[in-house]
mmCIF file of C-alpha atoms in Angstrom:
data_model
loop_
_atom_site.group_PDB
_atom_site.id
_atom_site.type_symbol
_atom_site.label_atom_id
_atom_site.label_comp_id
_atom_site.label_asym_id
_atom_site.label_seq_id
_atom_site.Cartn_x
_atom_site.Cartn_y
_atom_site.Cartn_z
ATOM 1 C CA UNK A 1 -56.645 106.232 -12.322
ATOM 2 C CA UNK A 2 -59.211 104.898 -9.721
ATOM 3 C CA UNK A 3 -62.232 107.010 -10.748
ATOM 4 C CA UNK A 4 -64.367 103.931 -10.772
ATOM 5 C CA UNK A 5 -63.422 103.720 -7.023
ATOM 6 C CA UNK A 6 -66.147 105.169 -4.942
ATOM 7 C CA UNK A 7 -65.649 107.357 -1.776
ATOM 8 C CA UNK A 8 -67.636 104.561 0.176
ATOM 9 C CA UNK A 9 -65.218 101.901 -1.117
ATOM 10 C CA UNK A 10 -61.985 103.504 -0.538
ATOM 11 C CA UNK A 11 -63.143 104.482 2.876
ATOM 12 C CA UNK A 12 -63.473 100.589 3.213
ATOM 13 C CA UNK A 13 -60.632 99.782 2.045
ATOM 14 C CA UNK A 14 -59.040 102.233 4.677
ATOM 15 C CA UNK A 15 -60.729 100.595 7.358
ATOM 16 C CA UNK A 16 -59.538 97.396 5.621
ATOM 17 C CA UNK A 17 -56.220 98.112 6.418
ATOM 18 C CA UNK A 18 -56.795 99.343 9.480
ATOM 19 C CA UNK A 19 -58.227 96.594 11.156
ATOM 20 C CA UNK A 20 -55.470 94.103 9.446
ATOM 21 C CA UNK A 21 -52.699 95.897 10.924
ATOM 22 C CA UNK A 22 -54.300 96.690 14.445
ATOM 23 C CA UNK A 23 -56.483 94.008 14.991
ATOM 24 C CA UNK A 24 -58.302 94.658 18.658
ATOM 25 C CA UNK A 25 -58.251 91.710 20.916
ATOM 26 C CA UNK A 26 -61.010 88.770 19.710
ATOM 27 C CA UNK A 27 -62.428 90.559 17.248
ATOM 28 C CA UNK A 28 -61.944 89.535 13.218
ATOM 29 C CA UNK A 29 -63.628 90.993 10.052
ATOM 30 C CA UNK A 30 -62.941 90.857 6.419
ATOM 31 C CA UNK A 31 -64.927 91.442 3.347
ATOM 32 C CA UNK A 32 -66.841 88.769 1.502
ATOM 33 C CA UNK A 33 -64.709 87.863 -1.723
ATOM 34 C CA UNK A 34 -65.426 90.420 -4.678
ATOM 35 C CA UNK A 35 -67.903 92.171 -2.510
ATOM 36 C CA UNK A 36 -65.946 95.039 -0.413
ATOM 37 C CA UNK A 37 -69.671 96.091 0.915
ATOM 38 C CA UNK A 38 -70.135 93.193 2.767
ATOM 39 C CA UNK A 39 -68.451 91.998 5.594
ATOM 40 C CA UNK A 40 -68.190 89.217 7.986
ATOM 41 C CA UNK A 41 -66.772 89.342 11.289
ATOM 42 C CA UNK A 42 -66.832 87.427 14.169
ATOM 43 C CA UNK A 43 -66.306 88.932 17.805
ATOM 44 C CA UNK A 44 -65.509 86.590 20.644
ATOM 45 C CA UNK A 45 -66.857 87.134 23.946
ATOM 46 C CA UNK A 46 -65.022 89.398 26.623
ATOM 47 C CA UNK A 47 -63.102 87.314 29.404
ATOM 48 C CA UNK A 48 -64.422 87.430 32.246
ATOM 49 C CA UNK A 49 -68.159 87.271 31.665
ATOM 50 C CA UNK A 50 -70.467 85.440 30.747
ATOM 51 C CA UNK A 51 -70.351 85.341 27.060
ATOM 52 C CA UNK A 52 -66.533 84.115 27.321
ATOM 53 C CA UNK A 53 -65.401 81.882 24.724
ATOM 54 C CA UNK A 54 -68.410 82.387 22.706
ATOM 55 C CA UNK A 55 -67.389 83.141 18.929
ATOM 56 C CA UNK A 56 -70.091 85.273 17.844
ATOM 57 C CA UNK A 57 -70.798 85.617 14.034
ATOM 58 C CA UNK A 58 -72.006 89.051 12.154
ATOM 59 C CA UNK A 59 -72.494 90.785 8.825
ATOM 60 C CA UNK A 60 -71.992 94.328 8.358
ATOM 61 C CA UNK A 61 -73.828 95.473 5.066
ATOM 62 C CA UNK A 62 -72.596 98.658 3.534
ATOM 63 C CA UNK A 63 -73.850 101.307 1.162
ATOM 64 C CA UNK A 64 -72.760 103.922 -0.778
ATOM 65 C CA UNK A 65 -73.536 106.507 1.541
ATOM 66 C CA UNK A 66 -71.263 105.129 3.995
ATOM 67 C CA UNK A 67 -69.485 106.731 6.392
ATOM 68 C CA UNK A 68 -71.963 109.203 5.954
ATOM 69 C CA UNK A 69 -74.734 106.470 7.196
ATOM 70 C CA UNK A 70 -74.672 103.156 9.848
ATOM 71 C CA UNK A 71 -73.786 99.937 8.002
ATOM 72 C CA UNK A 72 -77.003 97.564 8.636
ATOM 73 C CA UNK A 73 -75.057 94.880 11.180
ATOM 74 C CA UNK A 74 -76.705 91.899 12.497
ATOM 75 C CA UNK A 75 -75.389 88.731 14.338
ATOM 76 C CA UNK A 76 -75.550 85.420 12.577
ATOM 77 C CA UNK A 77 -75.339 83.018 15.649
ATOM 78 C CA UNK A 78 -77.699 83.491 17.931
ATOM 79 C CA UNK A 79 -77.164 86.240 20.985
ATOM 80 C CA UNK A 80 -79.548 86.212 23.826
ATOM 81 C CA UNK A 81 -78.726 89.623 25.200
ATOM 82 C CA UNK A 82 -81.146 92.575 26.132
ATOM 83 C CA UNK A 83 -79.944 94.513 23.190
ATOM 84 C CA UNK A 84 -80.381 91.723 20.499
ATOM 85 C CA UNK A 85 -83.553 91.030 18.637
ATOM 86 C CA UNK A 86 -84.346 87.288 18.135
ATOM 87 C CA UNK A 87 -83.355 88.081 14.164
ATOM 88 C CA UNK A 88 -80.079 89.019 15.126
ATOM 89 C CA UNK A 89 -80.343 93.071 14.531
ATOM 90 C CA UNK A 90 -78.560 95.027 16.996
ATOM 91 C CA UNK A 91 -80.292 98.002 19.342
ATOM 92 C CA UNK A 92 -77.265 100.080 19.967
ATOM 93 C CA UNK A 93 -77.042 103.860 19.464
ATOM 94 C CA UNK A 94 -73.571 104.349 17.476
ATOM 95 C CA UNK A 95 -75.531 102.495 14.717
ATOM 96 C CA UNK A 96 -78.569 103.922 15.013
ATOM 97 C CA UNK A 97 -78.891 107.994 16.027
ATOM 98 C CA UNK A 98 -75.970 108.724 17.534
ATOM 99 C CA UNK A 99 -73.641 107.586 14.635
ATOM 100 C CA UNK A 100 -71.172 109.727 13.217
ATOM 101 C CA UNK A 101 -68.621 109.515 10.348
ATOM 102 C CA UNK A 102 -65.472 109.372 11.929
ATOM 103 C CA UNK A 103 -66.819 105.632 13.202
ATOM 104 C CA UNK A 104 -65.087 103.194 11.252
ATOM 105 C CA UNK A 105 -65.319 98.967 10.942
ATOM 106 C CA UNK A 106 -62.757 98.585 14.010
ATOM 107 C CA UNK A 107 -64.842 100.919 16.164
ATOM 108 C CA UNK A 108 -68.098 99.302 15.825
ATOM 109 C CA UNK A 109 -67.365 95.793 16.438
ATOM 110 C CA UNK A 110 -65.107 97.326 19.316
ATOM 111 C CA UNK A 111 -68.505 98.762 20.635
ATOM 112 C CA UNK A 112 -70.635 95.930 19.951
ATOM 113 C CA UNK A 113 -67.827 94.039 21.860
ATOM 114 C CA UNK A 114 -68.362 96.022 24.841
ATOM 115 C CA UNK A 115 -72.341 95.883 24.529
ATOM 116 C CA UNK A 116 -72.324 92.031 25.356
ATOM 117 C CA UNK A 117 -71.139 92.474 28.939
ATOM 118 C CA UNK A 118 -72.637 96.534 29.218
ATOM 119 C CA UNK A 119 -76.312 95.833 28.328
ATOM 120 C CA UNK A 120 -78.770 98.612 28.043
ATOM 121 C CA UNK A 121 -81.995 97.495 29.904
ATOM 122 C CA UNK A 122 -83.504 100.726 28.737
ATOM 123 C CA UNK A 123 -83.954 99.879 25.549
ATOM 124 C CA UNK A 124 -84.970 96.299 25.479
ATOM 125 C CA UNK A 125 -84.912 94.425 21.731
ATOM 126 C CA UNK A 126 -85.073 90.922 23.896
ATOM 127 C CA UNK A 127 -87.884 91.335 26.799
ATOM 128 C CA UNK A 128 -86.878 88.053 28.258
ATOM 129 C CA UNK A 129 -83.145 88.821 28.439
ATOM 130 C CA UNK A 130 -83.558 92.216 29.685
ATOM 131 C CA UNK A 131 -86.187 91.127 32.709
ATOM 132 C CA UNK A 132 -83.987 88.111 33.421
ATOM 133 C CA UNK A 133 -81.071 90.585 33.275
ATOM 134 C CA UNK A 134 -82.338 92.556 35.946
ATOM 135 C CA UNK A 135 -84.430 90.111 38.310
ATOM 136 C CA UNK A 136 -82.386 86.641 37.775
ATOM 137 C CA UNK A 137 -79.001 87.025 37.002
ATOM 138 C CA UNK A 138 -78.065 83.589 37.251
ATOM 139 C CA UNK A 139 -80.893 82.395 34.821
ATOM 140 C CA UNK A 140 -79.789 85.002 32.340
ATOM 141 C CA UNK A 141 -76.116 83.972 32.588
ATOM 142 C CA UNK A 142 -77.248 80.412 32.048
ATOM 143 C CA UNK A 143 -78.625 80.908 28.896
ATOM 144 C CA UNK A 144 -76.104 83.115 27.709
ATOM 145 C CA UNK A 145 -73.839 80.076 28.512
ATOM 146 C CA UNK A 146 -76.481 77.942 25.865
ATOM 147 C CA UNK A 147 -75.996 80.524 23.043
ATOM 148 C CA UNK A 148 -72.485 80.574 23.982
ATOM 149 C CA UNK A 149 -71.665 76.771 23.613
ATOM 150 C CA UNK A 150 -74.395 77.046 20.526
ATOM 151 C CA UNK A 151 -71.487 79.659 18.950
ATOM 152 C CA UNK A 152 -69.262 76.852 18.517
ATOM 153 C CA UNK A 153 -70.784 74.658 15.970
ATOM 154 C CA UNK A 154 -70.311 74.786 12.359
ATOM 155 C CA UNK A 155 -74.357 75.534 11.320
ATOM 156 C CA UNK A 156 -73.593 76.741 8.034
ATOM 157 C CA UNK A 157 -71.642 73.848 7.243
ATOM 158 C CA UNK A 158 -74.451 71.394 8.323
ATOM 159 C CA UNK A 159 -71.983 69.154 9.193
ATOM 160 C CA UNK A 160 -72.817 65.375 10.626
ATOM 161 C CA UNK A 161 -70.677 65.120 13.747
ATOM 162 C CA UNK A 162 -73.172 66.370 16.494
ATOM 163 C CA UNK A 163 -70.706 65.073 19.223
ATOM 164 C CA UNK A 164 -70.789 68.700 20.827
ATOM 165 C CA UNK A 165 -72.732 68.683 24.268
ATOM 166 C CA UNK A 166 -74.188 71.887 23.674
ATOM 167 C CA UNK A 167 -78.919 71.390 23.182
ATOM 168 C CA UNK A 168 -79.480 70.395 26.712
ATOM 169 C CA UNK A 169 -83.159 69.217 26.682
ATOM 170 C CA UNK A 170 -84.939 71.358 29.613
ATOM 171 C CA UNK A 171 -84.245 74.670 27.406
ATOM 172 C CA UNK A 172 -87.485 75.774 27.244
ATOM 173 C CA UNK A 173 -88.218 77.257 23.779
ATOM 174 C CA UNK A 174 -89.940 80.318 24.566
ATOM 175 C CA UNK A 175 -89.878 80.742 20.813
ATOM 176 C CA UNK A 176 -86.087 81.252 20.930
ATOM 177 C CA UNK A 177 -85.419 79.191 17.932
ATOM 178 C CA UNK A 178 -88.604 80.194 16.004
ATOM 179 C CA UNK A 179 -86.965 82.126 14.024
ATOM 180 C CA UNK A 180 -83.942 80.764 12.761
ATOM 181 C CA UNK A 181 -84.559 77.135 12.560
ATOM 182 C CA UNK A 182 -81.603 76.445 10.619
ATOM 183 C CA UNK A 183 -79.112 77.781 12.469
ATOM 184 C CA UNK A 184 -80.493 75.786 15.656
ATOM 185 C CA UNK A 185 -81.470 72.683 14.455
ATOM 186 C CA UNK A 186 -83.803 71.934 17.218
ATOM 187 C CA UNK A 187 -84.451 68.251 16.273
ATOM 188 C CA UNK A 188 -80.619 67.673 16.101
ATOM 189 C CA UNK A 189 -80.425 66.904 20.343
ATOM 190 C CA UNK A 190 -83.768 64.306 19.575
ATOM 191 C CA UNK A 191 -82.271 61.966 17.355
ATOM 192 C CA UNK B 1 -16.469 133.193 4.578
ATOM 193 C CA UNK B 2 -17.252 133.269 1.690
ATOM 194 C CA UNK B 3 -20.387 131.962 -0.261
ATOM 195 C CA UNK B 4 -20.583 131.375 -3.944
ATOM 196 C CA UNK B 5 -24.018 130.678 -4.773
ATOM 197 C CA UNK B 6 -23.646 128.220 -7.893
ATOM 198 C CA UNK B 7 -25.669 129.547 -11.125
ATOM 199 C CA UNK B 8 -27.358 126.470 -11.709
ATOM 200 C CA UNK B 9 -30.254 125.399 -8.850
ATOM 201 C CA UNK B 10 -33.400 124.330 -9.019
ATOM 202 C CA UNK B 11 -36.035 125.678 -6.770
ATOM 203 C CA UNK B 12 -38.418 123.580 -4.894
ATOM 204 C CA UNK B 13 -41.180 124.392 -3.239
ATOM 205 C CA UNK B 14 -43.627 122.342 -0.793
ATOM 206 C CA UNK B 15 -46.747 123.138 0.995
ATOM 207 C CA UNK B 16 -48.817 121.656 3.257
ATOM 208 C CA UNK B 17 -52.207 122.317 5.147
ATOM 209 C CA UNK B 18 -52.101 123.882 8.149
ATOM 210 C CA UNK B 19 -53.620 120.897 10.486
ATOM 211 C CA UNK B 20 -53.576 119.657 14.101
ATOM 212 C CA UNK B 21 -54.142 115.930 12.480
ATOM 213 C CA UNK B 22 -52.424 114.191 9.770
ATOM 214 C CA UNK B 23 -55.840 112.826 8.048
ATOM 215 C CA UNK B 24 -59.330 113.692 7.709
ATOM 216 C CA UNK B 25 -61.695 111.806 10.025
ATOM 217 C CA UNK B 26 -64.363 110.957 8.062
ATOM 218 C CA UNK B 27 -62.581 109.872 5.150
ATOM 219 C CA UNK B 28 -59.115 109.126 6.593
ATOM 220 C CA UNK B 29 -57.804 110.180 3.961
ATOM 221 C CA UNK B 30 -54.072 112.440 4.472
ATOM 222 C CA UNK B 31 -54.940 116.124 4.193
ATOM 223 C CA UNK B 32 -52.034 116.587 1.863
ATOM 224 C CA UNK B 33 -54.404 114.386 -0.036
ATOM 225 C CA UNK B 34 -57.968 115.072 -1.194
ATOM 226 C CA UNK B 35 -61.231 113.923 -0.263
ATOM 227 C CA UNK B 36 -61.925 110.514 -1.731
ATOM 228 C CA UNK B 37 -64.329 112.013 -4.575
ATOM 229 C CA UNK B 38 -61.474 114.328 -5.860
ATOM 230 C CA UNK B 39 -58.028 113.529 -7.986
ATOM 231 C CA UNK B 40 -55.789 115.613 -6.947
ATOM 232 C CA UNK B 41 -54.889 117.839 -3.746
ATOM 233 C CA UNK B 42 -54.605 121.062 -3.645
ATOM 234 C CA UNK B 43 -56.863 124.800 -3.257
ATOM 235 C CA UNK B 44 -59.484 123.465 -4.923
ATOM 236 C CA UNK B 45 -60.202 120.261 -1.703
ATOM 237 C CA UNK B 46 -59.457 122.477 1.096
ATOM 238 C CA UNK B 47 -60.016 121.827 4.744
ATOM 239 C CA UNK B 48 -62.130 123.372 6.390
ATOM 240 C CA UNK B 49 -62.444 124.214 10.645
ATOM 241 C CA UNK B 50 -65.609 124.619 12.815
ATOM 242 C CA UNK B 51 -65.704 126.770 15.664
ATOM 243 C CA UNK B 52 -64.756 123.774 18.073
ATOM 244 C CA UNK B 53 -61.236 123.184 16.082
ATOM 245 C CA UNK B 54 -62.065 119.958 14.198
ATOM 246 C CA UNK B 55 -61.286 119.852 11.339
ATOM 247 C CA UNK B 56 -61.795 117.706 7.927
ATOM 248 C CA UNK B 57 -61.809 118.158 4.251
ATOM 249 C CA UNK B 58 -64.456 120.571 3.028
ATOM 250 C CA UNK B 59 -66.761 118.085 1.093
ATOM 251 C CA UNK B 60 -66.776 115.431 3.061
ATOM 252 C CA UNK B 61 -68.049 118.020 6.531
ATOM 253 C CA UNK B 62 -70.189 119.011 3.767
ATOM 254 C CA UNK B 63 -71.933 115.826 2.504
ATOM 255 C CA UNK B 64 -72.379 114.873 6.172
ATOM 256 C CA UNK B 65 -73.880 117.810 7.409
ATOM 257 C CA UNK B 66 -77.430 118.869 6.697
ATOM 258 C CA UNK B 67 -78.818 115.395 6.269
ATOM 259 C CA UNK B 68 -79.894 116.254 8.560
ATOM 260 C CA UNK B 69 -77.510 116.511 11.019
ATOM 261 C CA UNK B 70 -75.970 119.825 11.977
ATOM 262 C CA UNK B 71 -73.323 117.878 14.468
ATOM 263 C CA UNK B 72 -69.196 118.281 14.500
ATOM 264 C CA UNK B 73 -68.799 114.755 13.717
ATOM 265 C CA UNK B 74 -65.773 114.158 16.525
ATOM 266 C CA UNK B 75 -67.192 116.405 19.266
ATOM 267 C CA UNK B 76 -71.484 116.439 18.130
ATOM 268 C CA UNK B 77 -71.611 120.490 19.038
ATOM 269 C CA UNK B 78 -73.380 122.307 16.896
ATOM 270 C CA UNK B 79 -70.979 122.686 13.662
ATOM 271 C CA UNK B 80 -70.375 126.109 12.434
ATOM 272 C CA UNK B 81 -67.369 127.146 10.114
ATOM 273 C CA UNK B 82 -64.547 129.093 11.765
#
């Protein structure tokens, strides 16, 4: 009866089900409506580290070829990590060369999970984080506290109430929010 | 004792694969299934083992392999058929 039902979208569907009836702790994903190769999820930052309490937005993009090939996933809000370019796309190997079909939706925001506090300094996508990282841990875990608090607002929404306390004014914008000036609304702390 | 085997019966027969897992990894799928791109289970979607004991649904080790990779998808050894 399904023949109109590809193999990528059934194995979806599987993982679908999967991750609704065994959610993993602070992590949450669901298709987009009437679009089962698109997903948003949002993973919330380990206890315990630094990125606690940060509520981390992503989109996993799917093709037809999947599980045969990665999904294309990329964070939304913005990470500063060593393994997170400023556009939001994701150095890790499980998506990239060492992926393998048996993965499924659960298991890679499981990993990416584990990549906030488990960086990989070897393969840099964020200089900056990655030297800070290394040299001055305390910097780095400062402004992983910024994108943190940044995690919490509402940017899609574009919402009015600016009451959070999140912006404060020495962040120096080593072209951090060059790239996604809508999701940071830089002017927002100057008004 | 005594059995009386009644006339009437209907036979029933079952089978299953012969599996250490209930379902295919790539496709998760239940190898008493098929494979996502066939209708119905049976000879014709077998399941296939490599050397290292995995094992999964002939055509979906087959669409992942050669493309180019030549890995057991659970264990990344160098998959050859048992």
């Amino acid at each position: 009866m399904s023949s109109s039902i590809t193999p990528a979208r059934k194995r979806l569907m599987k993982d679908f089900k999967r991750l609704q009836e065994d959610p993993p702790q602070g992590i949450m994903g669901a298709p987009v409506e009437n679009d089962i190769m698109t997903w948003h999820a949002v993973i919330f930052g380990p206890e315990g580290t630094p990125f606690e309490d940060g509520a981390f937005k992503l989109t996993l993009t799917f093709t037809e070829d999947y599980p045969n090939k990665a999904p294309v996933v990329k964070f939304v809000s913005r990470v500063y990590h060593p393994n997170v370019y400023k556009d939001g796309s994701i150095c890790l190997d499980i998506l990239q060369n060492k992926w393998s079909p048996t993965y499924n939706i659960t298991g890679i925001l499981t990993s990416i999970q584990s990549l906030l506090d488990e960086p990989n300094p070897n393969s840099p996508a964020n200089a900056e984080a990655a030297q800070l990282y290394r040299e001055n841990r305390r910097e780095y875990e400062r402004k992983v506290r910024d994108c943190v608090e940044e995690s919490w607002s509402s940017d899609e929404e574009e919402e009015e109430d600016e009451d959070e306390d999140g912006q404060d004014g020495d962040d120096d914008d080593d072209g951090a929010d060059g790239d996604a000036p809508d999701a940071d609304k830089p002017d927002a702390a100057e008004q | 004792m005594k059995v009386k085997v009644k006339r009437k019966w209907n036979v029933v027969a079952v089978w299953k694969w012969t599996a250490p897992d209930d379902s295919c990894g790539i496709c998760r799928q239940a190898f008493d299934g098929c494979c996502p791109s066939c209708h119905e289970p049976g000879e014709n979607c077998p399941i296939v083992f490599g050397k290292c004991k995995h094992c999964f649904h002939m055509h979906c080790i087959l669409k992942w392999l050669g493309q180019p990779q030549d890995e057991c998808p659970m264990c990344r050894q160098t998959w050859e058929f048992q």
